[in-house]
GROMACS .gro file of C-alpha atoms in nm:
model
   78
    1MET     CA    1  -2.841   8.317  -2.378
    2SER     CA    2  -2.573   8.371  -2.575
    3LEU     CA    3  -2.473   8.139  -2.863
    4LYS     CA    4  -2.266   7.896  -2.613
    5ASP     CA    5  -2.455   7.872  -2.304
    6LEU     CA    6  -2.730   7.704  -2.583
    7ARG     CA    7  -2.428   7.521  -2.769
    8THR     CA    8  -2.353   7.371  -2.421
    9PHE     CA    9  -2.740   7.283  -2.290
   10ILE     CA   10  -2.783   7.097  -2.608
   11LEU     CA   11  -2.460   6.887  -2.610
   12GLU     CA   12  -2.445   6.720  -2.261
   13ASP     CA   13  -2.135   6.598  -2.086
   14ASP     CA   14  -2.270   6.271  -1.903
   15PHE     CA   15  -2.278   5.980  -1.984
   16LYS     CA   16  -2.609   5.808  -2.021
   17ILE     CA   17  -2.712   5.514  -2.070
   18THR     CA   18  -3.103   5.394  -2.153
   19TYR     CA   19  -3.241   5.031  -2.215
   20LEU     CA   20  -3.573   4.976  -2.398
   21ASN     CA   21  -3.642   4.669  -2.606
   22ASN     CA   22  -3.353   4.488  -2.687
   23LYS     CA   23  -3.176   4.810  -2.799
   24ILE     CA   24  -2.895   5.007  -2.511
   25ASP     CA   25  -2.817   5.359  -2.587
   26ILE     CA   26  -2.537   5.513  -2.498
   27ILE     CA   27  -2.450   5.892  -2.481
   28ASN     CA   28  -2.055   6.024  -2.422
   29TYR     CA   29  -1.885   5.665  -2.404
   30VAL     CA   30  -1.536   5.689  -2.428
   31LYS     CA   31  -1.427   5.432  -2.664
   32ILE     CA   32  -1.516   5.047  -2.820
   33GLU     CA   33  -1.291   4.814  -2.600
   34HIS     CA   34  -1.422   4.477  -2.806
   35PHE     CA   35  -1.650   4.417  -3.038
   36SER     CA   36  -1.843   4.047  -3.071
   37SER     CA   37  -2.187   3.937  -3.167
   38ASP     CA   38  -2.203   3.808  -2.787
   39LYS     CA   39  -1.999   4.073  -2.625
   40ILE     CA   40  -1.958   4.404  -2.675
   41ILE     CA   41  -1.761   4.598  -2.428
   42ILE     CA   42  -1.773   4.962  -2.371
   43ASN     CA   43  -1.517   5.230  -2.185
   44TYR     CA   44  -1.681   5.602  -2.013
   45ASN     CA   45  -1.568   5.845  -1.775
   46LYS     CA   46  -1.622   5.592  -1.448
   47GLY     CA   47  -1.554   5.290  -1.564
   48THR     CA   48  -1.670   4.981  -1.806
   49ILE     CA   49  -2.023   4.872  -1.924
   50TYR     CA   50  -2.054   4.504  -2.023
   51VAL     CA   51  -2.325   4.399  -2.261
   52ILE     CA   52  -2.323   4.038  -2.324
   53GLY     CA   53  -2.619   3.833  -2.560
   54ASN     CA   54  -2.646   3.749  -2.866
   55TYR     CA   55  -2.636   3.891  -3.279
   56LEU     CA   56  -2.566   4.168  -3.098
   57TYR     CA   57  -2.505   4.453  -3.337
   58VAL     CA   58  -2.408   4.874  -3.405
   59SER     CA   59  -2.775   4.976  -3.528
   60LYS     CA   60  -2.599   5.363  -3.461
   61LEU     CA   61  -2.251   5.460  -3.423
   62MET     CA   62  -2.155   5.849  -3.377
   63ASN     CA   63  -1.846   6.010  -3.207
   64ASP     CA   64  -2.031   6.043  -2.874
   65GLU     CA   65  -2.353   5.796  -2.897
   66LEU     CA   66  -2.421   5.399  -2.941
   67LEU     CA   67  -2.706   5.226  -3.025
   68ILE     CA   68  -2.638   4.835  -2.948
   69GLU     CA   69  -2.932   4.570  -3.046
   70GLY     CA   70  -2.995   4.229  -3.027
   71LYS     CA   71  -3.093   3.948  -2.780
   72ILE     CA   72  -2.912   4.112  -2.480
   73GLU     CA   73  -2.892   3.893  -2.169
   74ARG     CA   74  -2.769   4.109  -1.949
   75ILE     CA   75  -2.553   4.469  -1.890
   76GLU     CA   76  -2.278   4.423  -1.658
   77PHE     CA   77  -2.092   4.771  -1.460
   78ARG     CA   78  -1.767   4.753  -1.399
   0.00000   0.00000   0.00000
């Protein structure tokens, strides 16, 4: 396996979202459209995600990944 193949294997391009214990981990998002303590809107390559709740905040923010925490009431895919 070449170095380029290894990098492609490690750095995934697929969009992923994981929800566990009032935390949402989003990988390979495009941009944060809106941010407030009760609603966060995130664009990804095939649509938009609305995270609705209370006391929402981003606890990890990277170029390709973010972690949202707080009292999450619902997640909408549009």
